[in-house]
Coordinates of C-alpha atoms in Angstrom, one line a residue:
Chain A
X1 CA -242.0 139.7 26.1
X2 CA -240.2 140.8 23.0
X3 CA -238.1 138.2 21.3
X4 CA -234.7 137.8 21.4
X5 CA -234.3 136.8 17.9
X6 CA -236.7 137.4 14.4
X7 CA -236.9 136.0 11.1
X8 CA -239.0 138.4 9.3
X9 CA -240.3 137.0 5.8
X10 CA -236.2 136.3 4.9
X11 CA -234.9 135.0 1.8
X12 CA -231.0 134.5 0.8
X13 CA -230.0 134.0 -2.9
X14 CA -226.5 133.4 -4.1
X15 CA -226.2 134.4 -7.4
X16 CA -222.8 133.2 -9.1
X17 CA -222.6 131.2 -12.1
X18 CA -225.7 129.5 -11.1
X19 CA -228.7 131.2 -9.0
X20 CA -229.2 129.0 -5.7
X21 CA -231.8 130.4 -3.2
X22 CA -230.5 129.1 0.2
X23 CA -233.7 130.6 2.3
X24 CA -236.9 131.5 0.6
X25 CA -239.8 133.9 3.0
X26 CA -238.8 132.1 6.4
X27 CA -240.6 133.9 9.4
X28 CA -240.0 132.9 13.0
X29 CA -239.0 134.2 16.4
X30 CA -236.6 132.6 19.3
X31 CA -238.0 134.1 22.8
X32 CA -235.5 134.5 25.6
X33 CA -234.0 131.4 27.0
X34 CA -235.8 129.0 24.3
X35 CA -233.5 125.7 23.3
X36 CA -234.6 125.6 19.5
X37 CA -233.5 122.8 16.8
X38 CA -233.4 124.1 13.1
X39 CA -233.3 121.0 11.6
X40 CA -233.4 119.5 7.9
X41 CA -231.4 118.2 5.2
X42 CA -227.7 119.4 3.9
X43 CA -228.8 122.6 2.3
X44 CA -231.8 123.2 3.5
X45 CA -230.4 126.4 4.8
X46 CA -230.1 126.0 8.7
X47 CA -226.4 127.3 8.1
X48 CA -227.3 130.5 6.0
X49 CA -229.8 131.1 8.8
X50 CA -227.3 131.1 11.7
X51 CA -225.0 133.2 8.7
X52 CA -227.8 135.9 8.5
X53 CA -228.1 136.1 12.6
X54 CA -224.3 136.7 12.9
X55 CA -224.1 138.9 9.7
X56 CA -221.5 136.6 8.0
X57 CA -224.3 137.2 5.0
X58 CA -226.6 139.6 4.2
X59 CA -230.0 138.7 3.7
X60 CA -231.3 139.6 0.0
X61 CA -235.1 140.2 1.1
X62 CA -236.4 140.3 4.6
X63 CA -235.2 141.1 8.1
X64 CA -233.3 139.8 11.1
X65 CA -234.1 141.4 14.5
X66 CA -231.9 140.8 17.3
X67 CA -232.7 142.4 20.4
X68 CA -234.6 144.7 18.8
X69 CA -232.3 145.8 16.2
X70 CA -232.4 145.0 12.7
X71 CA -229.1 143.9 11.9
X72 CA -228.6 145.5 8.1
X73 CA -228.7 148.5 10.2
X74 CA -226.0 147.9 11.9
X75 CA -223.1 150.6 11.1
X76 CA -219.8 148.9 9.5
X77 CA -217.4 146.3 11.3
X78 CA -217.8 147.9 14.5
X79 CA -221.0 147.2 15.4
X80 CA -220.9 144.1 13.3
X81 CA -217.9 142.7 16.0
X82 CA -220.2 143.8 18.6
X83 CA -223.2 142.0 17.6
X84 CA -220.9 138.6 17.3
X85 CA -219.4 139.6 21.1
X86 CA -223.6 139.5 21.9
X87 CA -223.8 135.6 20.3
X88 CA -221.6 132.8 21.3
X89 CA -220.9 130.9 18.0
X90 CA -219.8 127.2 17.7
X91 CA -219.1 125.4 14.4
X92 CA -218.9 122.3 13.1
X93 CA -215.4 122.6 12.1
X94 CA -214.4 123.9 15.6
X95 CA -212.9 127.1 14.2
X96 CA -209.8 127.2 16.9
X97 CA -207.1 129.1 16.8
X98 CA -204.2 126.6 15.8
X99 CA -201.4 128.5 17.2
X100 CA -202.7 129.5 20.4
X101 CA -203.4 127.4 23.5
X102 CA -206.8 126.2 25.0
X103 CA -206.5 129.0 27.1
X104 CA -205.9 131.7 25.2
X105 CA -208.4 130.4 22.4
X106 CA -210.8 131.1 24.9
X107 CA -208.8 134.2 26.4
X108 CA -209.3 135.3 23.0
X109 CA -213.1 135.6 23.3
X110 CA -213.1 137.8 25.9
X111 CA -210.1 140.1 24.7
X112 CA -212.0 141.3 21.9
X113 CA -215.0 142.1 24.5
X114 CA -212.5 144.3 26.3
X115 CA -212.4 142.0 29.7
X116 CA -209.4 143.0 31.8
X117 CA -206.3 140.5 32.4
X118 CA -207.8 140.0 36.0
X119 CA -211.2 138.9 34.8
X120 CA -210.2 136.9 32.3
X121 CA -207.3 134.7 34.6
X122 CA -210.9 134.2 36.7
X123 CA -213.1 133.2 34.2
X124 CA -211.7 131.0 31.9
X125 CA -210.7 128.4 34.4
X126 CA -214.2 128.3 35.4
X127 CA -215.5 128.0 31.7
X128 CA -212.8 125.2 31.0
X129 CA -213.7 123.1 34.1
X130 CA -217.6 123.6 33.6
X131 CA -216.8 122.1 30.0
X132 CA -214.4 119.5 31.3
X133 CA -211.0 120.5 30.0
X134 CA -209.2 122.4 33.2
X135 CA -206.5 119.8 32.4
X136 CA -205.7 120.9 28.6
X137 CA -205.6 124.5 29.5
X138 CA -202.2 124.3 28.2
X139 CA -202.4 122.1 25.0
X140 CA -202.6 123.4 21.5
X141 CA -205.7 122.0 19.3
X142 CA -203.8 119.7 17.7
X143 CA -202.9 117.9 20.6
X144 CA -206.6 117.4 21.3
X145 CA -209.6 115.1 20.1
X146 CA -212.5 116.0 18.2
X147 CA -215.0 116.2 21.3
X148 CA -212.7 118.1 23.4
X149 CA -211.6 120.7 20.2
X150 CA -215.7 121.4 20.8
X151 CA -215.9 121.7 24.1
X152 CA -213.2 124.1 23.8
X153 CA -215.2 125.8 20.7
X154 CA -218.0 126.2 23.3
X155 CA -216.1 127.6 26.0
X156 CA -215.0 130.4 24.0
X157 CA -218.3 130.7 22.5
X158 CA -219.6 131.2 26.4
X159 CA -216.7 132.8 28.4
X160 CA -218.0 136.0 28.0
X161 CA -221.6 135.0 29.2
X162 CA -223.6 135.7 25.8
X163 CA -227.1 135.9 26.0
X164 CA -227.8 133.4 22.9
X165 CA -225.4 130.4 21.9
X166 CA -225.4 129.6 18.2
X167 CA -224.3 126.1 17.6
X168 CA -223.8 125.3 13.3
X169 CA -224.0 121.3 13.7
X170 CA -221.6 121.1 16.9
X171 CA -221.8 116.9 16.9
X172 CA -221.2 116.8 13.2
X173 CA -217.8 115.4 13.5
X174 CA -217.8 113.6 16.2
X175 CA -218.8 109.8 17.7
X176 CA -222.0 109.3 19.7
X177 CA -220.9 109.4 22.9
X178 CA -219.1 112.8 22.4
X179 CA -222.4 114.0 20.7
X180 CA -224.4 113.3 23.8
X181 CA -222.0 115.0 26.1
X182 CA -221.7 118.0 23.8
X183 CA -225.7 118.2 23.9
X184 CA -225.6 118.0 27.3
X185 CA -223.7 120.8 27.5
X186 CA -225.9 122.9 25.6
X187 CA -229.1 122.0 27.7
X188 CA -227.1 122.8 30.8
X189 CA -226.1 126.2 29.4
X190 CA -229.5 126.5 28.4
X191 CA -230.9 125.9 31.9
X192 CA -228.5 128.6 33.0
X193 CA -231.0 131.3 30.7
X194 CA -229.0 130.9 27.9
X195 CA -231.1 131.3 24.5
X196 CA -229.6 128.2 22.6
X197 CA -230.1 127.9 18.7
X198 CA -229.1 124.4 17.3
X199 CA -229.0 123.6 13.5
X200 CA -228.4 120.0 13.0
X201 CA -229.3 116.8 10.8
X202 CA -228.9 114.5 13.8
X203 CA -232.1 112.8 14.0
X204 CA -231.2 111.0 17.6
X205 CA -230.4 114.5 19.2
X206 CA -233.3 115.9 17.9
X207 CA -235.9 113.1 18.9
X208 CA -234.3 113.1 22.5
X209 CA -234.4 116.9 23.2
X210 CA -237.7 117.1 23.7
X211 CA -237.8 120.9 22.6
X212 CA -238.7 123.2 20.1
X213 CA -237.9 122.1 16.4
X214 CA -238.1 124.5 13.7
X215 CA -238.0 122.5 10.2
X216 CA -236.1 123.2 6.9
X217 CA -236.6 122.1 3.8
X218 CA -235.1 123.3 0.3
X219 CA -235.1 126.9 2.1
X220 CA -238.3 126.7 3.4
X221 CA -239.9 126.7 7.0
X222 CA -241.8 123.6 6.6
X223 CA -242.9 122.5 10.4
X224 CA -242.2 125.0 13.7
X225 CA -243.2 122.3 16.3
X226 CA -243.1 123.4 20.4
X227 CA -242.2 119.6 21.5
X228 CA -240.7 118.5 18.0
X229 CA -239.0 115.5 16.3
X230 CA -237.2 114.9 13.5
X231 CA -239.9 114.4 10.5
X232 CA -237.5 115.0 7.1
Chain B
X1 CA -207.3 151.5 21.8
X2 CA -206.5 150.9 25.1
X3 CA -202.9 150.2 26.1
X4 CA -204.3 147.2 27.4
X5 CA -205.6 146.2 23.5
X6 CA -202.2 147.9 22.4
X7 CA -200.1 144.9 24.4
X8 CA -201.8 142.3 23.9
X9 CA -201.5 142.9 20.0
X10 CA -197.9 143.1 20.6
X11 CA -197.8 140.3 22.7
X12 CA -199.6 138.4 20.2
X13 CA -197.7 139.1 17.5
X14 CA -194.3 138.0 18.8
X15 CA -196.5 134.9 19.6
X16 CA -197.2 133.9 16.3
X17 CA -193.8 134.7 15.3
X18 CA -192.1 132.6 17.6
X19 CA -194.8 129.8 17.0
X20 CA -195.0 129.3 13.3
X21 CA -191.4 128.9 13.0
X22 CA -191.1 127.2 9.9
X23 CA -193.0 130.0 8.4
X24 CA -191.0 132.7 10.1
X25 CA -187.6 131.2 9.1
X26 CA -188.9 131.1 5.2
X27 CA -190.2 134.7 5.2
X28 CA -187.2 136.2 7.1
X29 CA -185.4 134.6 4.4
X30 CA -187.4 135.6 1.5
X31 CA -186.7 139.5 3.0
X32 CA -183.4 139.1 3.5
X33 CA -182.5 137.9 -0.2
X34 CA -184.3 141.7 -1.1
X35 CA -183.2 143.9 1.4
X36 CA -179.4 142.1 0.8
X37 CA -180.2 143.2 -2.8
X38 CA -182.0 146.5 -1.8
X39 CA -178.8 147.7 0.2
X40 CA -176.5 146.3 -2.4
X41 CA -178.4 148.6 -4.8
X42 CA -177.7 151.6 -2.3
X43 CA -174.2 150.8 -1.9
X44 CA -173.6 150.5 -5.4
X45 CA -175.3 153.8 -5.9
X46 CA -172.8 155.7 -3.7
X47 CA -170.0 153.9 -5.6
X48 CA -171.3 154.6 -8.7
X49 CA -171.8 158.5 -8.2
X50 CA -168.6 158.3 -6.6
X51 CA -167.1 157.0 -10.1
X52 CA -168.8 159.3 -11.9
X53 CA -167.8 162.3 -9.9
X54 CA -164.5 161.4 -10.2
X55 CA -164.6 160.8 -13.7
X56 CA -166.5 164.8 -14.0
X57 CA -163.8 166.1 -11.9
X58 CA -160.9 164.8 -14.1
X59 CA -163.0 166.9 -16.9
X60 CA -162.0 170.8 -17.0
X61 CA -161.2 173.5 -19.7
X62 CA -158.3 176.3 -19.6
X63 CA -158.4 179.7 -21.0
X64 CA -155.2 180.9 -22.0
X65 CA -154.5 184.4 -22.2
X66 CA -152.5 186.7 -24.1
X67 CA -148.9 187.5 -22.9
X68 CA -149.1 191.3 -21.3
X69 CA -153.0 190.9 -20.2
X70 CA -152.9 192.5 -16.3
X71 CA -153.5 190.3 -14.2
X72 CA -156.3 192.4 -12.4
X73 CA -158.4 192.0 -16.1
X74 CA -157.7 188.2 -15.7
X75 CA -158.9 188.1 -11.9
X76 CA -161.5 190.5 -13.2
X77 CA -162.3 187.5 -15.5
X78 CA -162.5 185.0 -12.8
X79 CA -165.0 186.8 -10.9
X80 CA -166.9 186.7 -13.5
X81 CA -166.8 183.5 -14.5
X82 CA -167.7 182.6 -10.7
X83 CA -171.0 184.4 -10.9
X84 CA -172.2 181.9 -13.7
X85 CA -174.1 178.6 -12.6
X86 CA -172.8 176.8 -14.9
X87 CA -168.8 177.4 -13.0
X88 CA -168.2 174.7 -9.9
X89 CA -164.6 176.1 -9.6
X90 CA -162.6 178.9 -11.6
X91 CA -158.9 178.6 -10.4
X92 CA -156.0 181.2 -11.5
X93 CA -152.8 180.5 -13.2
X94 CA -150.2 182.9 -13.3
X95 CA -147.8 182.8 -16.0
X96 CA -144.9 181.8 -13.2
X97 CA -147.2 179.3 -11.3
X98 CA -147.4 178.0 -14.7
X99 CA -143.5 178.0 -15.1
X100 CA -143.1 176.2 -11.5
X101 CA -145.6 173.7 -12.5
X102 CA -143.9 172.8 -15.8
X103 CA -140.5 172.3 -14.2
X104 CA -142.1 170.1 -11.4
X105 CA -144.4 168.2 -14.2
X106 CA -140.7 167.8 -16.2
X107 CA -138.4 167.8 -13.3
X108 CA -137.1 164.0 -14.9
X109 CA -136.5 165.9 -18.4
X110 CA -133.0 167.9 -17.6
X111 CA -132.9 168.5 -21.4
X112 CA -136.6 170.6 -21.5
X113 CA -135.2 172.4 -18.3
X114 CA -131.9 173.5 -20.0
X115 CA -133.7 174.7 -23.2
X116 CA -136.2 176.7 -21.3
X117 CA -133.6 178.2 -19.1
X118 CA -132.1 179.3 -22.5
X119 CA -135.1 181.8 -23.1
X120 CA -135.2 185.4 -22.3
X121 CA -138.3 185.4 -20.8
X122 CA -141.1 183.1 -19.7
X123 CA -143.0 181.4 -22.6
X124 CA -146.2 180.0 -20.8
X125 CA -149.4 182.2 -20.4
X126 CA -151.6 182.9 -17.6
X127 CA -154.7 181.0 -17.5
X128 CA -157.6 180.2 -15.8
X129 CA -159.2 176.5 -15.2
X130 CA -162.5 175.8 -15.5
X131 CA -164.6 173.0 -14.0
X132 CA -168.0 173.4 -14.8
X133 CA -171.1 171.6 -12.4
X134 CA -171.8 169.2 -15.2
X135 CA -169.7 168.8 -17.8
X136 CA -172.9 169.3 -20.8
X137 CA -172.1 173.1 -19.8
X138 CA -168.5 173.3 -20.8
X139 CA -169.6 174.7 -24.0
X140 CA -171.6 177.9 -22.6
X141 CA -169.0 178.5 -20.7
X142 CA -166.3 178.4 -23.5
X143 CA -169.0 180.3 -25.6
X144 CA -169.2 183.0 -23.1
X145 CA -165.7 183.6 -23.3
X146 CA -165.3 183.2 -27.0
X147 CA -167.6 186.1 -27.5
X148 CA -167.6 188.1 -24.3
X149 CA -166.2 191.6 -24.0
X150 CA -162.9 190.0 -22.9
X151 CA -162.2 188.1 -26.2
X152 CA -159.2 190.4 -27.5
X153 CA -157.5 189.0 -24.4
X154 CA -158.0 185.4 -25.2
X155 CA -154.8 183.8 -27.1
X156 CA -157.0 180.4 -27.0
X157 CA -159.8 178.3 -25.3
X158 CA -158.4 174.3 -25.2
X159 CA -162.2 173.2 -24.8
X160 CA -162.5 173.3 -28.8
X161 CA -159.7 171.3 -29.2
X162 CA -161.1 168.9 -26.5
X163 CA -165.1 169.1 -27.3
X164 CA -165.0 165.6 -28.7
X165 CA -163.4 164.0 -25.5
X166 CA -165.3 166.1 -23.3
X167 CA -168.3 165.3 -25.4
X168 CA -167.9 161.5 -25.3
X169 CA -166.9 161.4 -21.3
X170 CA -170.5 163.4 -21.1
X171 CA -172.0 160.7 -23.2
X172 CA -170.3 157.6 -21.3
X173 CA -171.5 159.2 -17.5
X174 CA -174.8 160.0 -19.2
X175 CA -175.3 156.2 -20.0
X176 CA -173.7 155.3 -16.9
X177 CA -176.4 157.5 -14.9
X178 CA -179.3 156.5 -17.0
X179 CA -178.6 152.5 -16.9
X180 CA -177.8 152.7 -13.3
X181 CA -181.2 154.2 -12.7
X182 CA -182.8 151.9 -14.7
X183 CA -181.2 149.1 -13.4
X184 CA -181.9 150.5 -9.7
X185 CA -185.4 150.8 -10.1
X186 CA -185.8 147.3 -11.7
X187 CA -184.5 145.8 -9.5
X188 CA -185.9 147.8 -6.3
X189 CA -189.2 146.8 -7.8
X190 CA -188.5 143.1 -8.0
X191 CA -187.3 143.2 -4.7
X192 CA -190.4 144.8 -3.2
X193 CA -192.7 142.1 -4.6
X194 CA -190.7 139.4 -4.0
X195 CA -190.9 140.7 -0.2
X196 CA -194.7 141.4 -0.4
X197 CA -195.4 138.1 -2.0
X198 CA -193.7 136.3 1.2
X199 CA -195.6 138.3 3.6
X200 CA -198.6 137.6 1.6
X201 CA -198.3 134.2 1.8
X202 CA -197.7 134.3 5.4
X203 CA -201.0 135.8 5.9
X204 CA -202.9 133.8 3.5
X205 CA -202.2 130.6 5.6
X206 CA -203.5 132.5 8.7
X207 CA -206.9 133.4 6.4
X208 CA -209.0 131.1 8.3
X209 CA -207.7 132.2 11.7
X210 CA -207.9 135.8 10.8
X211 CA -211.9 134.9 9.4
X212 CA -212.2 132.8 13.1
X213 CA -211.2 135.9 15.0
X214 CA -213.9 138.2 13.1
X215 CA -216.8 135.5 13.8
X216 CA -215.8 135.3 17.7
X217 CA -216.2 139.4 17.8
X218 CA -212.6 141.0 16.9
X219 CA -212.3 144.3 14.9
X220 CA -210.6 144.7 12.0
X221 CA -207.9 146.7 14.0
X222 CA -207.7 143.9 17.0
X223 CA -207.3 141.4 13.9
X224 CA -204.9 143.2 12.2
X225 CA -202.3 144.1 14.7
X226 CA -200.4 141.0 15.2
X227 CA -200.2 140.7 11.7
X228 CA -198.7 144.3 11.4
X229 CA -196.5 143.5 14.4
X230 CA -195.3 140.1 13.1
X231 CA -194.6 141.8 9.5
X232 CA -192.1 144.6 11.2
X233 CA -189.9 141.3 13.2
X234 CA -190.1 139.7 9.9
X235 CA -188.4 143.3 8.4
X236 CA -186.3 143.9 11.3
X237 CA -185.0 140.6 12.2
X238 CA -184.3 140.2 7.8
X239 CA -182.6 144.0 7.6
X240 CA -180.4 142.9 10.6
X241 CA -179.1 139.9 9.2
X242 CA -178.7 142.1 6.2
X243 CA -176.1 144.6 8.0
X244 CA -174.8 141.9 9.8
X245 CA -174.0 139.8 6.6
X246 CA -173.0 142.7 3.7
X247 CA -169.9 143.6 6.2
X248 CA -167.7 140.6 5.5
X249 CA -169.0 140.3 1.7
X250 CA -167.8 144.3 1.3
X251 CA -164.7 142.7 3.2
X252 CA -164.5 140.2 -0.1
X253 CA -165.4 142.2 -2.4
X254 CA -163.8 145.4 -1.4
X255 CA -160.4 144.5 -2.8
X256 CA -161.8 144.3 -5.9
X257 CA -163.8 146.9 -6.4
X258 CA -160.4 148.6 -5.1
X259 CA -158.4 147.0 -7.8
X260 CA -160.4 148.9 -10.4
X261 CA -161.1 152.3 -9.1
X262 CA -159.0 153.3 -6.3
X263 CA -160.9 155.5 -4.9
X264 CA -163.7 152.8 -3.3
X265 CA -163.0 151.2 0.0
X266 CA -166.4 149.7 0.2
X267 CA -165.8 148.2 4.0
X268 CA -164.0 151.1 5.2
X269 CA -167.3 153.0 3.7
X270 CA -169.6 150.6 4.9
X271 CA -168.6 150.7 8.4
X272 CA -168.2 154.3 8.7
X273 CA -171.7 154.8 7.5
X274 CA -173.2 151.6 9.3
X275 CA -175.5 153.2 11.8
X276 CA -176.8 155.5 8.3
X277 CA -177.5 152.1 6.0
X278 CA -178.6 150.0 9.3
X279 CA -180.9 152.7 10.1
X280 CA -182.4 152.9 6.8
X281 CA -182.5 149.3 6.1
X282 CA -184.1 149.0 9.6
X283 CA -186.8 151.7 8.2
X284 CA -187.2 150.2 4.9
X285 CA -187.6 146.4 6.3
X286 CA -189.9 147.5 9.3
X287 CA -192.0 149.5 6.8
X288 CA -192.2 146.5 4.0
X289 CA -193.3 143.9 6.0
X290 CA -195.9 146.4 8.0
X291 CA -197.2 147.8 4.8
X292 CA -197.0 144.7 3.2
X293 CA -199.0 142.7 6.3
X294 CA -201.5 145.6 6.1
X295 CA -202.0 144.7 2.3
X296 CA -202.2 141.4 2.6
X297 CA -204.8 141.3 4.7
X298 CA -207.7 143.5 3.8
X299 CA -209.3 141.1 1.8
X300 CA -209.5 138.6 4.6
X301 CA -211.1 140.9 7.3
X302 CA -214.1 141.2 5.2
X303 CA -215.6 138.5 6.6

């Protein structure tokens, strides 16, 4: 089976005032429908990793295959927005749309993939209830709490049925019992075939996943474990 | 794009105009202050031309010619003189038109009339008057006739005795012109960036949403749109507040302006030419804020 994503001897240096290499020779692959942890310290480079697969940065050496498709070959914004309609994406920060509603947040998602009005008054609802907000449909972020901002963040990452969900420390702001229900929203997408990729530091999601944990430390891969836990 | 694309822009750009309200109401403002200067600037512009046309039409220059020239050499004359660029308008005198104008100019003078009713014969000449396109020309024209084949018939050309008034008045429109331009352009300028920085900072507090909707898969275009569309309501709401405020200012003002050159009934003017401003302004506030949006946010769709 071919992968779904691959890491191909990648490195990522910034070079401002000060030269910082983020991700130094990393080489892995994510198969179809894996749940995977990239886990390690704050700068360790789980972010510039998920960065490089969506082609918010380009990698300096090395290659990232998705699908097939290395993705510095892909030909301006075009087929950059098309490879981010192809990946559901949830941050840390939530990224919402402050002036729109829950529902057109996630509208939004499915807009840009060229869904009809029809299909998109069908599957939003659907989205919202399977994340447990069909009663905010109308609210504006601000009028909502951190773990439901996420779960909102993750609808829109998933309306438009993506076949991998990228989540950049999705329980970072929020209190354990949130964190739990956002993770067991991302296993339960997972079981639905969704490839998931998780970057976090939370050492009590990681040790109760049960899954695959891919290790980072100071930009390099230091442990790719099929069952892991949290070693840093 | 699909029409489908094509209203949903729309749709969400009256969205986030109606929704950032505070925002709106600033920028509106911000655009209104230049377009109200902007149109003020036009305004002022056809008053100003208007001033100095009328101050170029009061300039002219007569030929005089000597008593028992035929009138056909005169008209012969005028044709000429017609044929030049330099010539707006040649218009004939006769040496009785002349008469008739005298006696009207001095009908209050009953001493003049009785002493010139106690000549023989007429005394004034036939002439012709001269009004040239712009009055720098006066002096080929005079120098045409001074040394044209036509000469022996001239008794006298009054531009030599007038070249230093005529000269001055072409100085003082000159200056007029030039600082006007100046001024115009100054303050056209400020007015532009004073608009563009509003828009721009309009869009630089949607930076992160516009960098949100390029990480969740939009295109630059499908980004940019209700940006583009919220910058033209931000024009077009401003110029019509514009048109809608200048008409009772030129109501205020108008008098004035009246007061000093008759001529100028800036509201009369302004109404009769509304739909030509409003439709310009309309242009020029739609196109600012569109051009302006599409500025602004370039650098935030490279994400």
């Amino acid at each position: 089976m071919e992968p779904h994503i691959a890491f191909e001897d990648i490195s990522k240096i910034y070079s401002n005032h000060v030269t910082t290499v983020a991700v130094e020779g990393v080489n892995f692959q994510i198969m179809p429908g894996e749940f995977i942890s990239l886990v390690g310290r704050s700068g360790a480079g789980k972010s510039t990793l998920l960065k490089l697969l969506i082609a918010e940065e380009r990698p300096t050496q090395g290659r990232v295959f998705f699908e097939g498709r290395d993705i510095a070959t892909l030909d301006g914004s075009q087929e950059i927005s098309s490879l981010r309609r192809k990946i559901g994406t949830v941050f840390q920060d939530f990224k919402l749309l402050s002036n729109k509603t829950v529902f057109e947040n996630v509208a939004f998602a499915m807009e840009v993939a060229g869904k009809n009005d029809e299909e998109i008054a069908e599957d939003v609802p659907q989205v919202l209830e399977l994340v447990g907000l069909s009663d905010k449909i109308n609210n504006f972020p601000h009028e909502l709490s951190g773990g439901e901002k996420q779960r909102v963040s993750i609808a829109r990452a998933l309306v438009h049925r993506p076949g991998v969900l990228v989540a950049d420390e999705p329980t970072g702001n929020l209190d354990p019992a949130n964190t739990f229900e956002i993770i067991r929203l991302l296993l339960k997408i997972n079981e639905i075939g969704t490839t998931v990729v998780l970057a976090t530091h939370n050492k009590e999601v990681i040790n109760t996943l049960d899954r695959r944990v891919v290790s980072l430390d100071k930009g390099r891969l230091v442990k790719d474990d099929p069952r892991g836990t949290f070693i840093l | 794009m699909s029409s489908v694309a094509f209203q949903r822009i729309i749709r969400s750009g009256f969205n986030n105009f109606k929704r950032n309200s505070w925002l709106t109401v600033a920028t509106i403002t911000v655009m209104f202050l230049a377009l109200f200067v902007l149109q003020g600037l036009l305004i002022f512009s056809v008053v100003t031309r208007s001033v100095i046309d009328s101050l170029q039409d009061k300039i002219d220059i007569s030929v005089y010619f000597k008593k028992g020239v035929p009138e056909e050499e005169i008209l012969i004359v005028q044709e000429k003189l017609e044929t030049l660029e330099e010539v707006r308008t040649v218009e004939y005198i006769s040496e009785n038109e002349a008469l008739a104008r005298f006696k009207t100019r001095h009908s209050d003078n009953p001493i003049l009339l009785e002493s010139l009713a106690e000549l023989d014969q007429n005394p004034l000449q036939a002439s012709l008057n001269i009004k040239a396109r712009v009055p720098e020309e006066f002096a080929s024209i005079a120098s045409f006739l001074d040394q044209g084949e036509y000469s022996n018939s001239i008794e006298k050309i009054n531009y030599f005795q007038n070249k230093d008034v005529i000269d001055r008045l072409t100085r003082i429109i000159g200056s007029v012109e030039r600082g006007w331009i100046i001024l115009s352009i100054v303050l056209s300028a400020i007015s532009v960036m004073v608009a563009f920085s509003a828009i721009r900072l309009a869009i630089y507090t949607s930076r992160e949403e516009i960098g949100i909707m390029r990480l969740v898969g939009g295109t630059p275009s499908y980004v940019r749109g209700p940006y583009l569309v919220e910058g033209a309501l931000f024009g077009l709401v401003a110029a019509i507040m514009t048109i809608l405020v200048f008409y009772p200012v030129s109501l205020f003002i108008g008098p004035k302006i009246s007061s000093v050159i008759p001529e100028i009934n800036l509201s009369s003017y302004y109404l009769t030419n509304i739909f030509q401003i409003g439709g310009l302004l309309i242009i020029v506030g739609v196109g600012l804020g569109m051009l302006s949006s599409l500025i602004a946010i370039r650098r935030y769709l490279k994400v």
